[in-house]
PDB file of C-alpha atoms in Angstrom:
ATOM      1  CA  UNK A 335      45.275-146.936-130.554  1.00  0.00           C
ATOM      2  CA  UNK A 336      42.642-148.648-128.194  1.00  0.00           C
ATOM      3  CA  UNK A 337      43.873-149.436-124.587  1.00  0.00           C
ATOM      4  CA  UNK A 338      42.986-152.999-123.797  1.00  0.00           C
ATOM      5  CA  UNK A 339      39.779-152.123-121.725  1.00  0.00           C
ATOM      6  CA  UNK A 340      38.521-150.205-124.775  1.00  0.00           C
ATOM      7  CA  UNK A 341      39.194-153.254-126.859  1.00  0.00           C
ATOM      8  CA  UNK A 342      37.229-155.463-124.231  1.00  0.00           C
ATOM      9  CA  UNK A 343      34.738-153.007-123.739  1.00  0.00           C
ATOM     10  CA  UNK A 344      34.133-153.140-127.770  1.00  0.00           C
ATOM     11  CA  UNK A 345      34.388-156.855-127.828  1.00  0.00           C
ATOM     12  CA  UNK A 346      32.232-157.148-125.061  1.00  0.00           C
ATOM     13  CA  UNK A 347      29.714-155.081-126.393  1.00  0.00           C
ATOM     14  CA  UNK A 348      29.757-156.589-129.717  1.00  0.00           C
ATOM     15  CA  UNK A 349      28.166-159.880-128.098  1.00  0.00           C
ATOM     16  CA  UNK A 350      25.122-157.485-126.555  1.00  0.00           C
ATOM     17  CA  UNK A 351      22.398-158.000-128.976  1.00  0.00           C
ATOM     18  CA  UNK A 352      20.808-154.693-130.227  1.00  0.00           C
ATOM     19  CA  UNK A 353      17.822-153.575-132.621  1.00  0.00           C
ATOM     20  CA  UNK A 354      18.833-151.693-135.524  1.00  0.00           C
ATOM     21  CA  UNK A 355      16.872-148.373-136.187  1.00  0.00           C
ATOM     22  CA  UNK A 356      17.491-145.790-138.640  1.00  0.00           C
ATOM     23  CA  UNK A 357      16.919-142.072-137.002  1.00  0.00           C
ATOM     24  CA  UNK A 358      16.065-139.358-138.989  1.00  0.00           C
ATOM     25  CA  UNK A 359      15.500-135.708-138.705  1.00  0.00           C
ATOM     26  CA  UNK A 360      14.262-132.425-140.420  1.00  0.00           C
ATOM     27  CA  UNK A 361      14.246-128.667-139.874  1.00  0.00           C
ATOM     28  CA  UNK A 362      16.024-125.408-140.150  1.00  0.00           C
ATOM     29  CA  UNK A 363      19.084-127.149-139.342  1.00  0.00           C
ATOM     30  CA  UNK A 364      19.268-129.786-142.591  1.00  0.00           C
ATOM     31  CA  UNK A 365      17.337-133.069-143.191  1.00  0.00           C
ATOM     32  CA  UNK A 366      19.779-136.415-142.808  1.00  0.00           C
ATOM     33  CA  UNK A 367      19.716-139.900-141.368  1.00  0.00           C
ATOM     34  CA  UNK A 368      22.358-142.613-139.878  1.00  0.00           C
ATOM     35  CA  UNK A 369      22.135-146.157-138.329  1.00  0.00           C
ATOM     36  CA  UNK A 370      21.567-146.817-134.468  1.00  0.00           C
ATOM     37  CA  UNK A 371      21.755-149.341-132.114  1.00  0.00           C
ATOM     38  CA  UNK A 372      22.128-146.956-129.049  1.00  0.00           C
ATOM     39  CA  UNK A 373      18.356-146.681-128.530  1.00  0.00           C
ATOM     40  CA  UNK A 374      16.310-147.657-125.681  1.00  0.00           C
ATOM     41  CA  UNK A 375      13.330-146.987-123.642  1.00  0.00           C
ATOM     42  CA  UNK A 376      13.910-145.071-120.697  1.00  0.00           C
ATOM     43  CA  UNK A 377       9.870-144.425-119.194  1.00  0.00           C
ATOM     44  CA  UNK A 378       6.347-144.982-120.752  1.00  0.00           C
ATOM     45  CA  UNK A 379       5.267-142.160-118.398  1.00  0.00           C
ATOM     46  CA  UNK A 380       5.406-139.740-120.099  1.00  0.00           C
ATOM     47  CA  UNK A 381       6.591-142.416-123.311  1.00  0.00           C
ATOM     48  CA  UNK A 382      10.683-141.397-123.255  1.00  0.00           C
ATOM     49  CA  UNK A 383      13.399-142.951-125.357  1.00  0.00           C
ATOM     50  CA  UNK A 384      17.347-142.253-125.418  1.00  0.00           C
ATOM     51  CA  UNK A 385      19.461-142.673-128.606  1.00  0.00           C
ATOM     52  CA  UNK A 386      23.352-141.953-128.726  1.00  0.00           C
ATOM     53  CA  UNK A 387      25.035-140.230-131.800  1.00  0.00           C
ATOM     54  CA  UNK A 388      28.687-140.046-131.873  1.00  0.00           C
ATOM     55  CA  UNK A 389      29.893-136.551-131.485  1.00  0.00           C
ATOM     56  CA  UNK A 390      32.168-136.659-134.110  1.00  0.00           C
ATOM     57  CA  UNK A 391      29.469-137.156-136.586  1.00  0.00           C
ATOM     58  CA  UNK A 392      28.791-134.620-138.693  1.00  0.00           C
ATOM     59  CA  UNK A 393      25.033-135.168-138.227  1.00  0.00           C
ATOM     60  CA  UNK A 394      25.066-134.876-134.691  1.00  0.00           C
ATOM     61  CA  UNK A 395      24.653-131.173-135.324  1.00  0.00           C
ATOM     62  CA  UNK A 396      21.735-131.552-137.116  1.00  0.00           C
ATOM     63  CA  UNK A 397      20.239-133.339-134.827  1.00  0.00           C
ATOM     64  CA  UNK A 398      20.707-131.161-131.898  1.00  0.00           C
ATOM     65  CA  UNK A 399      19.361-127.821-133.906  1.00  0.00           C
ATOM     66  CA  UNK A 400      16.587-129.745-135.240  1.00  0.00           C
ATOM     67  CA  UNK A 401      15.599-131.498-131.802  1.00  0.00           C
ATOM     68  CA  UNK A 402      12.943-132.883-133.415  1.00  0.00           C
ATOM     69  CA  UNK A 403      13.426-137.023-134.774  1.00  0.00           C
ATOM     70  CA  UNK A 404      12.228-140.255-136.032  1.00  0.00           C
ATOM     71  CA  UNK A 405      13.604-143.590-134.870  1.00  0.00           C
ATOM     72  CA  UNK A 406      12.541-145.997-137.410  1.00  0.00           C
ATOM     73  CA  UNK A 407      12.896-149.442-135.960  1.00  0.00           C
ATOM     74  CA  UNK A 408      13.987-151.730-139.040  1.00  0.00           C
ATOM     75  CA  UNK A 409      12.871-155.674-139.851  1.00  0.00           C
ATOM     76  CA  UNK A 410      14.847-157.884-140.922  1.00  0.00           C
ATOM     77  CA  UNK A 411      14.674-156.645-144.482  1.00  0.00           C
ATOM     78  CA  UNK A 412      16.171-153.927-144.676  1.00  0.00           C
ATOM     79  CA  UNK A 413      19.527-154.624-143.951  1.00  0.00           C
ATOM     80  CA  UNK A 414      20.623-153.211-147.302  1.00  0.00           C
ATOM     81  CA  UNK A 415      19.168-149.169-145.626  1.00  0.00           C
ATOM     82  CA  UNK A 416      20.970-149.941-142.557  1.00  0.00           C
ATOM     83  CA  UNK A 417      24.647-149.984-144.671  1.00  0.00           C
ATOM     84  CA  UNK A 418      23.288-147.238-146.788  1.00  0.00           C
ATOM     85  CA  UNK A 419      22.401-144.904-143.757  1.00  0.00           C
ATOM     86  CA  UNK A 420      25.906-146.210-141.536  1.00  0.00           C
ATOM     87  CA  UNK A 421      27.699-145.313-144.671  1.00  0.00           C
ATOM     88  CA  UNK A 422      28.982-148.687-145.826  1.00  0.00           C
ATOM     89  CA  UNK A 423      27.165-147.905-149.727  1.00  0.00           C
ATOM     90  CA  UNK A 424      28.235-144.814-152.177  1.00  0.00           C
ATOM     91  CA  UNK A 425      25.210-143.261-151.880  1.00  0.00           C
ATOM     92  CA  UNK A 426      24.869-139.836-150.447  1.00  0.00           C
ATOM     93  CA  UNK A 427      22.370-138.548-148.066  1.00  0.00           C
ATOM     94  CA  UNK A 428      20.222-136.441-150.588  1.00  0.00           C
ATOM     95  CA  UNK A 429      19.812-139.240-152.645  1.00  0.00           C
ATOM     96  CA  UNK A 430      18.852-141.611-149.902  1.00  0.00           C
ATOM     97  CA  UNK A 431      15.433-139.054-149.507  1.00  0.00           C
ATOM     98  CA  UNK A 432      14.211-139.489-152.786  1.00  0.00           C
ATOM     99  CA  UNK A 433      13.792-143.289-152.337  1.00  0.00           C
ATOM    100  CA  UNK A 434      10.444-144.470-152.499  1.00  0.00           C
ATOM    101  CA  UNK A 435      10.745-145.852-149.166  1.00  0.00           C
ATOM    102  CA  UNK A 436       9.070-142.702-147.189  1.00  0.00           C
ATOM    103  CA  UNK A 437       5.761-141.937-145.849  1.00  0.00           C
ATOM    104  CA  UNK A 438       4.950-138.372-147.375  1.00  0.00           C
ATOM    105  CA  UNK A 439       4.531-135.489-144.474  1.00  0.00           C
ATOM    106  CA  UNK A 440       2.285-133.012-144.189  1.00  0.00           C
ATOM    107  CA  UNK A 441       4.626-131.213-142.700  1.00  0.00           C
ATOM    108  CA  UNK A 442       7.718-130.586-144.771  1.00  0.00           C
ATOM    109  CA  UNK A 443      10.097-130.576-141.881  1.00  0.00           C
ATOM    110  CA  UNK A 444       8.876-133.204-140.578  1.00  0.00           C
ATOM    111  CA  UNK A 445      11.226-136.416-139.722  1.00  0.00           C
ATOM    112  CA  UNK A 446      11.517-138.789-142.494  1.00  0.00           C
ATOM    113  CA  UNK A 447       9.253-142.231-141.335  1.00  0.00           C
ATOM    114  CA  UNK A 448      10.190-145.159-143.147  1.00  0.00           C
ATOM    115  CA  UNK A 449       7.155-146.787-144.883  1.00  0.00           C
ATOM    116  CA  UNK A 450       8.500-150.644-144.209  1.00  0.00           C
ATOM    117  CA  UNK A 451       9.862-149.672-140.869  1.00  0.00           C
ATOM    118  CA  UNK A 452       8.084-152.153-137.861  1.00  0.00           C
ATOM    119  CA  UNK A 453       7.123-148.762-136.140  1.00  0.00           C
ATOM    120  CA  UNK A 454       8.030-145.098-136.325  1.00  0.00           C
ATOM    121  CA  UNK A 455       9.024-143.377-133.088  1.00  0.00           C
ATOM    122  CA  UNK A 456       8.856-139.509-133.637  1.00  0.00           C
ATOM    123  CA  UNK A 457       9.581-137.575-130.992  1.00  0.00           C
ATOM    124  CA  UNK A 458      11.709-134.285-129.542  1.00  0.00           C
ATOM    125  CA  UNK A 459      14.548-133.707-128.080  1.00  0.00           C
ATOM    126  CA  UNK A 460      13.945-132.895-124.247  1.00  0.00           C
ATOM    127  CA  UNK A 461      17.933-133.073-122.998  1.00  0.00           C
ATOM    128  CA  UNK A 462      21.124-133.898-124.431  1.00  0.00           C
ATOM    129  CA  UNK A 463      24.180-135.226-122.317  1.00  0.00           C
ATOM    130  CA  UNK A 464      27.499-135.580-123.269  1.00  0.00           C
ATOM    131  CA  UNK A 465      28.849-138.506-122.011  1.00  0.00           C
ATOM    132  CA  UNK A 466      32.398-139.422-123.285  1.00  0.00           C
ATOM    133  CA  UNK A 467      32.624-139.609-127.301  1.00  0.00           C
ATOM    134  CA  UNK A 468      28.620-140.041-127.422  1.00  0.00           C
ATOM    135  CA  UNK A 469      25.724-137.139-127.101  1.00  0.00           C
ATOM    136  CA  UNK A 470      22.875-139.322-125.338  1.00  0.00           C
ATOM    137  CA  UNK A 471      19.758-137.825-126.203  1.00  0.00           C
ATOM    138  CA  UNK A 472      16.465-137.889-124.563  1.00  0.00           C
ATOM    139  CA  UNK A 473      13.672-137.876-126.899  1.00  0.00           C
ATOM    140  CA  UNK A 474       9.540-137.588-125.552  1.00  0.00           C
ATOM    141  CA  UNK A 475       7.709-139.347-128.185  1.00  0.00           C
ATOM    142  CA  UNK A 476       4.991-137.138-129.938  1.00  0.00           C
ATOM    143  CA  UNK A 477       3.595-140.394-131.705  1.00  0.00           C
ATOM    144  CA  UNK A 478       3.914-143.729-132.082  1.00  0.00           C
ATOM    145  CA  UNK A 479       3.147-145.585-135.453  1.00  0.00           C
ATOM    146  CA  UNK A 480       3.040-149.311-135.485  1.00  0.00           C
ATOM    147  CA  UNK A 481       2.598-150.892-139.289  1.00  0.00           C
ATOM    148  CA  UNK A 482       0.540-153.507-139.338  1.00  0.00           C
ATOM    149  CA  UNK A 483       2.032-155.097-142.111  1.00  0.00           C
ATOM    150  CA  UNK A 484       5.334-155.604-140.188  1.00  0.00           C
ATOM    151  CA  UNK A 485       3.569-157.248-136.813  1.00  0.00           C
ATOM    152  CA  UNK A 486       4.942-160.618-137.361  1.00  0.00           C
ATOM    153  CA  UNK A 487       8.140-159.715-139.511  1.00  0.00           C
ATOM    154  CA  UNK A 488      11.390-160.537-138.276  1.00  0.00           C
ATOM    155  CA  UNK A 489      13.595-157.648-136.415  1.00  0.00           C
ATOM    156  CA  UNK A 490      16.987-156.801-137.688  1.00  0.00           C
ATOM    157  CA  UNK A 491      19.522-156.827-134.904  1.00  0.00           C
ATOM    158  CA  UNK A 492      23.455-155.923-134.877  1.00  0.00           C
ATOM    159  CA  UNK A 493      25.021-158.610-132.835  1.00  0.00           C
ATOM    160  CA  UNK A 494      28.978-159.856-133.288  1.00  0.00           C
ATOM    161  CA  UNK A 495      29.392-156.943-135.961  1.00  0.00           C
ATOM    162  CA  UNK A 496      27.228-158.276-138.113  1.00  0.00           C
ATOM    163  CA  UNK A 497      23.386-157.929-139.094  1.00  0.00           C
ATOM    164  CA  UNK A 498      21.268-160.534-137.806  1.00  0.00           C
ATOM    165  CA  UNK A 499      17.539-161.305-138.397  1.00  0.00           C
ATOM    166  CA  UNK A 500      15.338-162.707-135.109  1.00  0.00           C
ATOM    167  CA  UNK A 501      11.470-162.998-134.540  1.00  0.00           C
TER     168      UNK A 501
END
């Protein structure tokens, strides 16, 4: 049971307006994926993002083993990926890799990168608090892929619990 700041906070927070990103990882720990809108830019000196995973997520883990990710920053047509990777479809997280929707790595632990995505954020892990329910994590980006094909698409934001398309 919520106490009624939680439910204002959640309400509240439901009318913020927030991009919609898929982050990935890879590595020793286990490849998987999930749907953010926790992620922001913190500095573009040197370029640093943060992301928050829940810490009851099973994949929260992962990530913090692997401290290595992708934040794949979705347009507006790919809602249907955002339900599959927040869990809202059947289909399960091994079959969600062999989509042809990914770039294919050189590097077979690698992060997944989205092929459609508007960019690809890849990055690592430089700190991880624990604020709360959420692990915030501080990722220094490695590279920074913008496709060209998605430069005037539409963004897919999350705003009133719902998926929204802006641009």
């Amino acid at each position: 049971m919520l106490t009624p700041i939680q439910q204002h906070f959640r309400d509240a927070m439901a009318k913020l307006a927030a991009g919609v990103n898929i982050i990935t990882t890879n590595g020793k720990a286990g490849r998987c994926g999930l749907t953010a809108t926790a992620v922001c830019s913190v500095t573009d000196t040197p370029p640093t993002i943060l992301a928050c995973i829940n810490q009851q997520s099973l994949m929260n883990e992962v990530f913090e083993k692997n401290k290595h990710l992708c934040v794949n920053i979705l347009n507006a047509n790919q809602t249907k990926l955002a339900e599959h990777f927040a869990g809202f479809c059947e289909s399960c997280m091994d079959e969600r890799f062999t989509w042809d929707i990914w770039h294919p790595e050189q590097d077979s632990l690698a992060p997944p990168r989205l092929k459609e995505a508007i960019a690809n954020l890849t990055g690592h892990v430089i700190d991880i608090q624990e604020v709360g329910t959420h692990s915030v994590f501080l990722i220094e980006l490695d590279e920074i892929q913008l496709n060209e094909s998605q430069q005037n698409a539409q963004s897919l934001v999350y705003f009133s619990r719902n998926f929204h398309q802006v641009g």
